Amino acid sequence: MSSSSSPRPSTTHDVARLAGVSQATVSLVLGGNPRARVAAATRERVIRAAEELGYRPNIVARGLVRGRSYALGVIVPDLANPFFLEVVRGIERVASTAGYAVLLCDARETTPARHLEALRARLIDGVIVDPLGVEGLPADSLTDLNLVVVDQPSERWPGVASDAEGAGRLAAEHLLALGHREVAMVGPATDVHSFRMRERGFTRALRAAGVALPSGWLRRAPATVAGGEAAMRALLPRRGSRPTAVFCTSDLLALGALKACATAGVAVPGAMSVVGCDDIEMARVVTPELTTVAVPARELGARAARLLLRQLDGRGGETRPGRVLPVRLVPRGTTAPPPTDP
Amino acid sequence: MSSSSSPRPSTTHDVARLAGVSQATVSLVLGGNPRARVAAATRERVIRAAEELGYRPNIVARGLVRGRSYALGVIVPDLANPFFLEVVRGIERVASTAGYAVLLCDARETTPARHLEALRARLIDGVIVDPLGVEGLPADSLTDLNLVVVDQPSERWPGVASDAEGAGRLAAEHLLALGHREVAMVGPATDVHSFRMRERGFTRALRAAGVALPSGWLRRAPATVAGGEAAMRALLPRRGSRPTAVFCTSDLLALGALKACATAGVAVPGAMSVVGCDDIEMARVVTPELTTVAVPARELGARAARLLLRQLDGRGGETRPGRVLPVRLVPRGTTAPPPTDP
DNA sequence: GCGGTTTGCTAATACGTATTAACAACCATG
DNA sequence: CATGGTTGTTAATACGTATTAGCAAACCGC
């Protein structure tokens, strides 16, 4: 029912028969290795025959003999976060132009360990892990795997990273320059390195300026809009003091914070300044537009993919740390000097 | 450098040696077919040996002999659109619990034809195509492929769909009930069936109520925030009449429209009502919250995956059209009666 | 005990490609 | 012309699994 009389796809044997050569010769001509010594005339005949039959190499068979699948795995914490999606797109572009397929794994759907199991069974050539607790993975399940980590410096695996600490610092300096002294911070509780570093950069810059971050003003929430909303609500008590500015270590959190302010009738940026981090597209959609720190997500992904591909080609030797990708503050509408009349 | 002395993963031969049986027996015990006749004691020995060696079947090898790869391809128009992402998540959950991997293809990165080529080479078992012009694909490249289409009724392939026409109708009826008579519509120019149907449902309901849709108020724009913004700007002339409400056939467009209104100082919903379609998460993030039509994206994906899997199992016979998934209006903050003083 | 059936296992082969050792043909050199 | 090297092609094998035909043993009824 599904498929009718499908003409079995042609193989190297078919091509060989038509070209009047052996299968081995066909493989030599068509299978990668361009420097194989084959007479020009023969090569020509083979190519012509292959075209005539519409021959396409069977990547599975090739993978079986070469022990490769020409596919990469990518594990991200949460695809619904546009930031990670952007990283994935960077990876995908590089990978696909190099002839590699990408198997996407959302850590929220299954545990990374299970994902790895499934990937390994498919002879995945390598895996890119976005800032997810790789350290927590079963170590033995990783030893024989080509792995590149994103935004998560590690002794054991090569990786690429953005200047996460710098991102936090930029946010702090921006708020300090505007005159804020009563600031809060919202970040996820997960042990994701880049988030940790953003927090550290922020708190350090604050401390360097002699500004304290009361423990009550450090809110933990999942890196989602709903999380940001809840955290912000907690920062807006009915009575008592409240911060004049808040730094969210993810734009999704910041969007949630804005939402909470709107609901509570707190003017942004008049009564409350908000700074996000990532610079996702939605940051420019809300009104006022979100002040944030731009992180080159796509470039991060692209670099990770290139690094992994180099490694697969054996040219992995040059695993120098790799320049940390710079971030930059994007001042927009959600930040202003603190209200003069508290 | 990358990987140390990796102990080659064990094969059926290794298990056979340890268990003192032949490779064939191991394959009979561990390879799918549970009704193979193998003595209980032998089966036990094999399983024990497999566990001891940590044996995992090589899916690539299995795929080669069975002509299957246990992987699905999914082609979507634009992953950056949360709606399609949600569809993908629905697919992924069903597929992965059934042991299938998912190869994601974003139509914006490469042409669908190229994607199909790459998928076919990997012995992909089946493909799910989101409302993308399948009709425009090279027909011969599809004949021998198990394919399921989403939101795109077709004679040639089974599929699942949401009530796209109903979505448009609901939006129209909502605006009409509020008293709007001067309405506009924004939708993408691409030939995507569900968008077409949403438009049709909208315009038909309008016509049925005796309300005309001037051609100038039917704006075409790519289904992105930027597209919606541009379209809305065009609907807000410096002078002359403007609509009192607009229906955007995608939430992203609607968000852009809201943005344009905010920039132009047009009050929503006071001076302009906006209705979207999809009910993505961001619809509830903006202020005021977006009135929209909820479409069960995840369920759509899950059903498509189940349909495809059934087909792969040969149980494809029952390819009844499949119930059209209902949609529902979600009235929120961006719609209100038209301004009384025009 | 003897045909016949069932049960349990294995040898052999296939899937489609890559790779290597071996071989034939050709060339150049002396 | 013998020798040695180079070039072009192929036969054979491997990758790890699934599957089928077939074999040996056990079991059956009589």
XYZ file of C-alpha atoms (C1' of nucleotides) in Angstrom:
744
model
C 0.000 0.000 0.000
C 2.541 2.516 1.106
C 5.019 2.166 -1.707
C 4.357 0.664 -5.065
C 6.822 -1.246 -7.199
C 9.897 0.646 -6.140
C 12.849 -0.037 -8.420
C 15.494 -1.171 -6.003
C 18.101 1.575 -5.751
C 21.143 0.739 -7.802
C 24.352 -0.391 -6.150
C 27.981 -0.369 -7.044
C 27.464 -3.803 -8.540
C 24.894 -2.487 -10.958
C 27.157 0.329 -11.965
C 30.040 -2.086 -12.379
C 28.018 -4.327 -14.657
C 26.916 -1.459 -16.834
C 30.386 0.031 -17.047
C 31.998 -3.309 -17.678
C 34.337 -3.138 -14.701
C 34.479 -4.719 -11.288
C 32.669 -3.514 -8.218
C 35.979 -2.660 -6.639
C 36.792 -0.241 -9.402
C 33.469 1.470 -8.999
C 34.112 1.830 -5.322
C 37.518 3.296 -6.046
C 36.085 5.850 -8.403
C 33.018 6.847 -6.456
C 33.970 6.138 -2.901
C 35.641 9.144 -1.434
C 39.297 8.581 -2.076
C 39.907 10.832 -5.077
C 43.580 10.019 -5.377
C 43.016 6.374 -6.200
C 44.830 5.419 -9.338
C 42.258 4.711 -11.966
C 42.675 5.350 -15.671
C 40.925 8.469 -16.815
C 38.945 6.561 -19.418
C 37.712 4.016 -16.887
C 36.825 6.673 -14.399
C 34.841 8.410 -17.073
C 32.939 5.244 -17.978
C 32.111 4.537 -14.361
C 30.890 8.014 -13.697
C 28.753 7.935 -16.792
C 27.240 4.611 -15.800
C 26.592 5.830 -12.294
C 24.795 8.855 -13.609
C 22.731 6.803 -15.965
C 21.562 4.564 -13.155
C 21.091 7.416 -10.766
C 23.442 5.726 -8.364
C 23.619 7.043 -4.817
C 26.012 5.490 -2.354
C 24.370 3.650 0.498
C 25.668 5.544 3.463
C 24.660 2.819 5.855
C 26.769 0.210 4.106
C 29.619 2.633 3.853
C 29.256 3.405 7.502
C 29.317 -0.236 8.429
C 32.632 -0.922 6.771
C 34.252 2.318 7.778
C 32.856 2.191 11.269
C 31.301 5.552 10.693
C 27.786 6.723 10.194
C 28.407 10.212 8.975
C 26.017 11.539 11.504
C 26.500 13.673 14.581
C 24.540 13.794 17.754
C 23.629 17.005 19.479
C 22.311 17.144 22.998
C 20.788 20.344 24.280
C 19.128 21.125 27.590
C 15.936 22.467 26.102
C 15.056 23.011 22.487
C 12.231 25.311 23.416
C 14.845 27.850 24.428
C 15.574 29.842 21.282
C 19.161 30.263 22.334
C 19.900 26.561 22.088
C 17.929 26.318 18.928
C 20.214 28.921 17.457
C 23.252 26.947 18.517
C 21.778 23.914 16.823
C 21.226 25.806 13.636
C 24.851 26.827 13.586
C 25.854 23.227 14.020
C 23.454 22.008 11.411
C 24.656 24.321 8.732
C 28.279 23.328 9.119
C 27.498 19.654 9.497
C 25.187 19.349 6.562
C 27.511 21.090 4.154
C 30.124 18.555 5.201
C 27.746 15.709 4.430
C 26.882 14.907 8.004
C 23.401 14.415 9.341
C 22.427 15.662 12.759
C 20.530 13.722 15.355
C 18.914 16.094 17.786
C 18.342 15.151 21.386
C 16.397 17.257 23.800
C 17.497 16.552 27.336
C 13.994 17.228 28.546
C 12.616 14.309 26.635
C 15.006 11.645 27.836
C 18.046 11.467 30.029
C 21.374 12.245 28.357
C 22.620 8.786 29.239
C 19.808 7.191 27.284
C 20.389 9.551 24.430
C 24.019 8.611 24.326
C 23.088 4.966 24.284
C 20.841 5.460 21.298
C 23.455 7.537 19.535
C 26.207 5.070 20.117
C 24.144 2.231 18.709
C 23.880 4.195 15.521
C 27.632 4.485 15.231
C 27.382 8.185 15.727
C 30.712 9.709 14.804
C 30.685 12.373 17.429
C 28.552 14.265 19.833
C 28.190 17.903 20.676
C 26.887 18.582 24.128
C 25.488 21.942 24.942
C 26.129 23.310 28.418
C 24.656 20.348 30.122
C 26.198 18.512 32.974
C 28.481 16.268 30.988
C 30.390 15.660 34.131
C 27.393 13.903 35.520
C 27.348 11.367 32.716
C 28.613 7.838 33.175
C 32.267 8.338 32.411
C 32.806 4.957 30.834
C 30.089 5.608 28.313
C 32.087 8.510 26.982
C 35.626 7.317 26.714
C 35.359 5.986 23.199
C 33.327 8.862 21.896
C 34.342 11.938 20.022
C 32.838 14.670 22.042
C 32.855 18.426 21.946
C 31.328 20.504 24.677
C 29.809 23.930 24.294
C 30.103 26.605 26.927
C 31.541 24.223 29.407
C 35.315 24.209 29.760
C 36.629 20.779 30.560
C 39.950 19.113 30.943
C 38.772 15.972 29.274
C 37.104 17.256 26.137
C 37.723 20.030 23.701
C 35.094 22.675 23.414
C 34.073 26.156 22.517
C 32.763 28.791 24.820
C 31.407 32.284 25.002
C 32.599 34.806 27.506
C 29.928 33.961 30.031
C 31.625 35.709 32.922
C 32.051 38.787 30.762
C 28.345 38.705 30.026
C 27.487 38.942 33.697
C 30.051 41.642 34.207
C 28.696 43.752 31.345
C 25.201 43.518 32.767
C 26.409 44.613 36.185
C 28.478 47.472 34.869
C 25.556 48.698 32.835
C 23.256 48.758 35.830
C 25.900 50.322 38.053
C 26.579 53.024 35.492
C 22.897 53.882 35.502
C 23.096 54.363 39.251
C 21.466 51.214 40.535
C 22.542 49.984 43.949
C 19.611 47.752 44.885
C 19.896 44.922 42.396
C 18.655 41.365 42.208
C 19.540 38.361 40.089
C 17.525 35.483 38.681
C 19.074 32.275 37.382
C 18.362 28.575 37.043
C 19.379 26.172 39.757
C 20.810 23.666 37.293
C 24.483 23.053 37.287
C 25.144 24.509 33.877
C 28.527 26.091 33.605
C 27.686 29.092 31.466
C 24.873 30.103 33.770
C 27.203 29.798 36.726
C 29.760 31.979 35.045
C 27.243 34.613 34.129
C 26.237 34.769 37.743
C 29.796 34.944 38.905
C 30.653 37.756 36.521
C 27.653 39.667 37.709
C 28.217 39.266 41.436
C 31.927 39.938 41.176
C 31.442 43.182 39.318
C 28.865 44.169 41.895
C 31.155 43.397 44.774
C 34.013 45.238 43.111
C 31.779 48.302 43.128
C 30.901 47.804 46.764
C 27.354 46.730 46.102
C 25.957 43.758 47.952
C 23.528 41.196 46.611
C 21.223 40.173 49.471
C 20.580 36.452 49.477
C 16.850 37.045 49.228
C 17.410 38.843 45.983
C 19.106 35.913 44.363
C 16.212 33.916 42.986
C 16.376 30.452 41.505
C 13.977 29.456 38.758
C 13.955 27.159 35.733
C 15.166 28.947 32.615
C 11.714 29.489 31.192
C 9.268 32.344 30.904
C 7.127 30.886 33.644
C 10.191 30.573 35.844
C 11.120 34.206 35.321
C 7.603 35.304 36.024
C 7.461 33.465 39.308
C 10.868 34.723 40.373
C 9.965 38.311 39.631
C 6.729 38.007 41.518
C 8.743 36.943 44.526
C 10.891 40.039 44.139
C 7.871 42.311 44.257
C 6.582 42.045 47.822
C 3.417 43.888 48.747
C 5.354 45.891 51.246
C 8.941 46.260 52.199
C 11.833 47.160 49.959
C 12.310 45.901 46.463
C 15.243 46.069 44.057
C 15.410 48.748 41.403
C 16.953 46.431 38.850
C 17.274 42.741 38.113
C 19.639 40.699 35.979
C 18.258 37.512 34.446
C 20.868 35.078 33.225
C 18.619 34.039 30.341
C 16.360 36.079 28.110
C 13.474 33.713 28.691
C 13.697 34.510 32.375
C 13.830 38.200 31.570
C 10.716 37.973 29.431
C 8.944 36.303 32.306
C 10.148 39.042 34.627
C 8.772 41.698 32.314
C 5.494 39.867 32.259
C 5.343 39.807 36.036
C 6.053 43.531 36.192
C 3.324 44.249 33.669
C 0.876 42.153 35.651
C 1.816 43.834 38.911
C 1.649 47.274 37.403
C 5.312 47.989 37.961
C 6.615 50.317 35.269
C 9.618 49.163 33.248
C 12.066 50.788 33.090
C 10.600 53.566 35.258
C 10.301 51.628 38.477
C 12.280 48.549 37.555
C 15.132 47.875 35.173
C 15.567 44.429 33.633
C 18.589 43.001 31.857
C 18.557 39.675 30.078
C 21.206 37.534 28.475
C 21.374 35.801 25.069
C 19.673 38.319 22.812
C 17.072 36.011 21.348
C 14.731 37.337 18.721
C 11.908 37.835 21.192
C 13.984 40.362 23.080
C 13.134 42.881 20.409
C 9.511 41.920 20.181
C 8.363 42.920 23.616
C 7.662 46.517 24.502
C 9.789 48.092 25.682
C 12.536 46.137 23.995
C 14.704 44.119 26.313
C 18.158 45.280 27.275
C 20.346 42.216 27.096
C 23.793 40.796 26.457
C 24.224 39.377 22.980
C 25.836 35.947 22.813
C 26.819 34.632 19.383
C 24.810 31.424 19.605
C 24.966 30.439 15.981
C 28.670 31.061 15.789
C 29.132 29.002 18.907
C 27.386 26.101 17.251
C 29.259 26.496 14.008
C 32.586 26.454 15.780
C 31.679 23.440 17.806
C 30.726 21.592 14.649
C 33.942 22.565 12.874
C 35.958 21.490 15.871
C 34.249 18.130 15.972
C 34.649 17.581 12.248
C 38.341 18.367 12.466
C 38.636 15.879 15.240
C 36.895 13.228 13.190
C 39.276 13.801 10.341
C 42.107 13.000 12.685
C 43.316 16.549 12.563
C 42.239 16.851 16.132
C 45.748 17.422 17.356
C 45.416 21.148 17.275
C 42.968 21.237 20.116
C 44.078 24.565 21.378
C 41.608 26.030 23.812
C 40.061 28.138 21.090
C 39.370 31.775 21.484
C 36.491 32.557 23.785
C 33.740 34.215 21.805
C 33.118 37.784 22.906
C 29.731 39.015 24.045
C 28.400 42.536 23.973
C 25.847 44.573 25.824
C 22.820 45.646 23.842
C 21.202 48.538 25.702
C 17.540 48.844 24.829
C 14.366 49.930 26.513
C 14.123 48.021 29.760
C 16.886 49.799 31.612
C 17.018 53.340 32.960
C 18.303 55.104 36.055
C 16.588 54.043 39.266
C 13.553 56.041 40.390
C 14.682 59.158 42.257
C 11.811 58.939 44.697
C 11.950 55.496 46.255
C 44.128 12.415 21.651
C 40.388 12.410 21.502
C 39.734 8.881 22.597
C 42.110 6.599 24.419
C 42.317 2.851 24.009
C 38.644 2.244 23.397
C 37.681 -1.380 23.939
C 35.973 -2.267 20.685
C 32.261 -2.669 21.377
C 31.306 -6.301 21.613
C 29.449 -8.027 18.815
C 27.197 -10.994 18.494
C 30.301 -13.053 17.784
C 31.817 -12.126 21.110
C 28.624 -13.013 22.896
C 28.429 -16.271 21.005
C 31.958 -17.220 21.975
C 31.338 -16.462 25.631
C 28.028 -18.273 25.704
C 29.378 -21.226 23.784
C 26.851 -21.009 20.982
C 26.878 -19.821 17.395
C 26.478 -16.268 16.267
C 23.205 -17.206 14.630
C 21.773 -18.300 17.923
C 22.749 -15.054 19.537
C 21.065 -13.195 16.766
C 17.952 -15.276 17.229
C 17.831 -14.539 20.912
C 18.703 -10.874 20.854
C 17.527 -9.771 17.443
C 13.951 -8.739 17.616
C 12.046 -11.886 16.738
C 10.908 -13.073 20.163
C 9.061 -16.105 18.852
C 12.189 -17.816 17.576
C 12.477 -21.286 18.937
C 15.408 -21.375 21.278
C 15.702 -23.523 24.356
C 15.077 -21.596 27.534
C 18.430 -22.599 28.986
C 20.308 -21.436 25.893
C 18.408 -18.199 25.780
C 19.298 -17.621 29.381
C 23.004 -18.252 28.750
C 23.056 -15.892 25.806
C 21.316 -13.125 27.656
C 23.670 -13.503 30.565
C 26.713 -13.382 28.305
C 25.351 -10.342 26.508
C 24.883 -8.548 29.781
C 28.318 -9.439 30.957
C 29.870 -7.994 27.832
C 27.585 -5.021 27.797
C 26.497 -5.962 24.325
C 24.529 -3.411 22.326
C 23.284 -4.294 18.880
C 24.883 -2.358 16.084
C 21.915 -0.663 14.553
C 23.801 0.217 11.408
C 24.607 -3.407 10.660
C 21.086 -4.409 11.459
C 19.833 -1.674 9.215
C 22.008 -2.830 6.363
C 20.643 -6.335 6.329
C 17.067 -5.391 7.041
C 17.150 -2.468 4.688
C 16.097 -0.240 7.522
C 17.863 2.383 9.534
C 15.396 2.841 12.332
C 15.489 6.516 11.818
C 12.897 8.968 10.582
C 13.314 12.189 8.732
C 11.318 15.267 9.529
C 11.181 18.265 7.272
C 9.742 21.501 8.566
C 9.485 24.899 6.927
C 11.199 26.800 9.707
C 12.425 25.536 13.016
C 12.600 29.036 14.400
C 8.825 29.023 14.423
C 7.827 27.625 17.809
C 4.787 26.024 16.291
C 6.810 23.677 14.122
C 9.195 23.054 16.934
C 6.272 21.854 18.965
C 5.195 19.526 16.191
C 8.709 18.137 16.112
C 8.669 17.506 19.813
C 5.505 15.515 19.470
C 7.105 13.444 16.761
C 10.279 12.976 18.704
C 8.614 11.660 21.784
C 6.680 9.001 19.935
C 9.571 8.068 17.691
C 12.172 7.759 20.388
C 10.048 5.605 22.628
C 9.651 3.298 19.647
C 13.404 3.142 19.202
C 13.576 5.439 16.238
C 15.931 8.340 15.852
C 14.848 11.557 14.226
C 16.762 13.468 11.603
C 15.633 17.047 11.567
C 15.687 19.092 8.402
C 14.977 22.767 8.299
C 13.738 23.754 4.883
C 15.389 27.141 5.296
C 18.797 25.604 5.407
C 18.603 23.484 2.279
C 16.014 22.639 -0.310
C 13.654 19.783 0.540
C 14.875 17.866 -2.478
C 18.413 17.901 -1.161
C 17.205 16.920 2.262
C 15.354 13.981 0.817
C 18.452 12.934 -1.035
C 20.487 12.930 2.143
C 17.774 11.101 4.019
C 17.380 8.450 1.384
C 21.090 7.737 1.360
C 20.805 6.953 5.041
C 18.100 4.388 4.404
C 15.654 6.509 6.258
C 12.583 4.447 6.953
C 10.110 7.206 6.533
C 9.654 10.904 6.342
C 7.245 13.306 7.922
C 6.755 16.498 6.020
C 5.262 19.469 7.734
C 2.957 21.679 5.698
C 5.477 22.298 3.053
C 4.856 22.060 -0.630
C 5.356 18.337 -1.006
C 3.566 18.603 -4.283
C 6.444 20.607 -5.582
C 8.938 17.863 -4.911
C 10.313 15.673 -7.645
C 7.657 12.975 -7.757
C 9.980 10.149 -8.652
C 12.103 10.817 -5.595
C 9.141 10.029 -3.421
C 7.567 6.937 -4.882
C 9.590 4.484 -2.882
C 9.416 6.411 0.333
C 7.155 6.048 3.302
C 5.826 9.484 3.755
C 3.323 11.154 6.009
C 2.244 14.710 5.549
C 1.129 17.086 8.246
C -1.578 19.654 7.716
C -1.651 19.032 4.045
C -4.357 16.713 2.749
C -3.181 14.711 -0.202
C -4.483 11.935 -2.348
C -1.114 10.305 -2.580
C 0.033 10.187 0.999
C -1.598 9.628 4.339
C -1.451 12.442 6.798
C -2.836 14.202 9.788
C -4.312 17.650 9.896
C -5.744 20.268 12.161
C -8.949 22.090 11.386
C -7.207 24.962 9.653
C -10.326 26.309 8.005
C -12.101 26.184 11.326
C -9.274 28.206 12.838
C -9.835 31.021 10.380
C -13.550 30.828 10.890
C -13.256 31.042 14.667
C -11.076 34.112 14.371
C -13.544 35.781 12.053
C -16.558 34.948 14.184
C -14.821 36.295 17.247
C -14.067 39.617 15.582
C -17.535 39.834 14.066
C -19.130 39.151 17.429
C -17.159 42.017 18.901
C -18.644 44.260 16.248
C -15.729 44.664 13.853
C -16.564 45.353 10.238
C -13.286 46.838 9.004
C -10.911 43.914 9.195
C -7.613 43.004 7.590
C -5.647 39.788 7.256
C -1.944 39.005 7.193
C -0.510 35.740 5.927
C 2.534 34.315 4.209
C 2.713 34.100 0.452
C 4.072 30.567 0.497
C 1.946 27.774 -0.802
C 1.409 26.057 2.489
C -1.915 24.363 2.714
C -2.772 25.058 6.313
C -2.136 28.766 5.883
C -4.318 28.774 2.811
C -7.100 27.075 4.698
C -6.884 29.448 7.603
C -7.255 32.299 5.178
C -10.139 30.653 3.439
C -11.979 29.980 6.673
C -11.514 33.579 7.673
C -12.621 35.170 4.428
C -15.578 32.823 4.023
C -16.917 33.564 7.464
C -16.480 37.235 6.750
C -18.316 36.996 3.469
C -21.074 34.961 5.055
C -21.594 37.879 7.413
C -21.636 40.350 4.572
C -18.279 41.865 5.408
C -15.808 42.519 2.619
C -12.052 42.204 2.819
C -10.543 44.939 0.635
C -7.609 43.674 -1.361
C -5.370 46.304 0.176
C -6.075 44.850 3.580
C -4.861 41.429 2.660
C -1.145 41.657 3.330
C 1.448 39.093 2.392
C 4.521 38.658 4.581
C 6.896 35.874 5.575
C 5.687 34.064 8.688
C 8.084 35.805 11.031
C 7.946 38.602 13.560
C 9.664 40.951 11.161
C 7.158 40.031 8.475
C 4.226 40.771 10.730
C 5.734 44.048 11.778
C 6.176 45.196 8.203
C 2.697 44.097 7.219
C 1.111 45.919 10.117
C 3.044 49.073 9.340
C 1.575 48.944 5.874
C -1.893 48.720 7.403
C -1.367 51.871 9.421
C -1.257 54.670 6.867
C -0.554 58.185 8.055
C -3.908 59.215 6.774
C -6.913 57.534 5.330
C -8.871 54.699 6.816
C -7.427 51.801 8.655
C -8.915 48.516 9.812
C -10.119 48.112 13.369
C -8.934 44.530 13.567
C -6.494 42.186 11.918
C -6.196 38.426 11.753
C -2.690 37.008 11.434
C -2.522 33.403 10.270
C 0.482 32.774 12.486
C 1.274 33.933 15.985
C 4.696 35.125 14.935
C 3.035 37.473 12.500
C 0.682 38.626 15.220
C 3.555 39.375 17.570
C 5.132 41.464 14.857
C 1.854 43.246 14.336
C 1.631 44.055 18.032
C 5.135 45.386 17.882
C 4.276 47.648 14.978
C 1.254 48.974 16.838
C 3.318 49.688 19.910
C 5.901 51.520 17.827
C 3.246 53.542 16.039
C 1.448 54.380 19.248
C -1.704 52.550 18.257
C -3.441 51.204 21.333
C -4.192 47.495 21.425
C -6.958 46.501 21.854
C -8.405 50.008 22.182
C -7.740 51.195 18.652
C -6.787 47.912 17.041
C -7.670 44.297 17.728
C -5.263 41.531 16.807
C -5.907 37.799 16.523
C -3.173 35.251 15.956
C -3.148 31.564 15.267
C -1.181 28.676 16.823
C -1.100 29.670 20.471
C 2.634 29.509 20.947
C 4.060 30.173 24.367
C 5.019 33.738 23.518
C 1.369 34.597 22.972
C 0.987 34.792 26.715
C 4.200 36.664 27.294
C 3.403 39.883 25.528
C 1.257 42.526 27.137
C -1.597 42.488 26.570
C -1.725 38.761 25.998
C -2.491 37.710 22.475
C -5.917 36.478 21.493
C -5.321 33.500 19.265
C -6.569 30.160 18.023
C -4.989 27.197 19.749
C -3.752 24.437 17.456
C -2.635 21.167 19.055
C 0.839 21.161 17.564
C 2.358 18.491 19.708
C -0.567 16.179 19.251
C -0.348 16.749 15.525
C 3.253 15.613 15.558
C 2.572 12.654 17.787
C -0.188 11.428 15.518
C 1.922 11.831 12.441
C 4.655 9.786 14.033
C 2.271 7.063 15.109
C 0.775 6.935 11.651
C 4.175 6.608 10.065
C 5.280 3.922 12.480
C 2.133 1.931 11.800
C 2.858 2.198 8.134
C 6.391 0.963 8.614
C 5.131 -2.030 10.499
C 3.073 -2.956 7.513
C -0.109 -2.203 9.350
C -0.541 0.750 7.057
C -3.696 -0.657 5.547
C -5.936 1.244 7.850
C -5.043 4.584 6.392
C -8.381 6.112 7.100
C -8.326 9.861 6.758
C -7.946 10.256 10.479
C -9.971 12.670 12.479
C -9.132 16.293 11.901
C -7.794 17.741 15.122
C -10.055 20.447 16.511
C -8.847 23.952 17.245
C -10.275 26.421 19.706
C -10.374 30.139 20.158
C -8.467 31.536 23.093
C -9.782 35.025 23.795
C -7.228 37.122 25.608
C -6.207 40.715 25.787
C -5.636 41.904 22.238
C -9.230 41.921 21.109
C -12.057 44.256 22.091
C -14.956 45.993 20.398
C -13.920 48.524 17.770
C -13.460 52.140 18.864
C -16.821 53.880 18.926
C -15.420 57.127 17.610
C -13.641 56.315 14.366
C 12.705 -50.309 16.982
C 11.138 -47.719 13.022
C 9.175 -43.922 9.923
C 7.778 -39.445 10.971
C 7.522 -35.206 13.390
C 9.190 -31.712 16.305
C 12.822 -29.187 18.600
C 17.239 -26.738 18.932
C 20.998 -25.287 16.933
C 24.386 -23.999 13.245
C 26.612 -23.256 8.570
C 26.144 -20.485 5.031
C 24.823 -16.544 2.842
C 23.252 -11.856 2.131
C 23.085 -6.722 2.806
C 26.314 -2.739 -0.067
C 30.426 -0.798 0.466
C 35.729 -0.164 1.352
C 40.185 -1.897 1.188
C 44.135 -4.640 0.384
C 46.878 -8.068 -1.663
C 47.786 -9.853 -5.804
C 48.115 -9.904 -10.558
C 48.541 -8.504 -15.452
C 50.109 -5.325 -18.570
C 52.926 -1.899 -19.784
C 57.048 0.987 -19.612
C 61.824 2.182 -19.162
C 66.488 1.037 -18.485
C 70.490 -1.372 -19.017
C 65.884 -9.313 -23.905
C 65.966 -9.655 -19.019
C 64.978 -6.833 -15.038
C 62.676 -3.948 -12.231
C 59.354 -0.537 -11.549
C 54.914 1.560 -12.416
C 50.103 1.516 -13.493
C 45.395 -0.213 -13.741
C 42.239 -3.632 -12.417
C 40.267 -7.280 -9.814
C 39.439 -11.175 -6.415
C 38.881 -11.687 -1.947
C 37.691 -10.283 2.379
C 35.735 -7.564 6.085
C 32.164 -4.775 8.602
C 28.041 -6.871 12.224
C 23.802 -8.472 11.826
C 19.525 -11.285 10.044
C 17.715 -15.189 7.948
C 17.119 -19.554 5.732
C 18.092 -24.140 4.727
C 19.491 -27.983 6.745
C 21.287 -31.151 10.195
C 21.253 -33.802 14.461
C 18.950 -35.195 18.299
C 15.073 -36.052 20.802
C 10.404 -37.469 20.847
C 6.190 -39.630 19.211
C 2.844 -43.418 18.256
C 2.522 -47.948 17.024
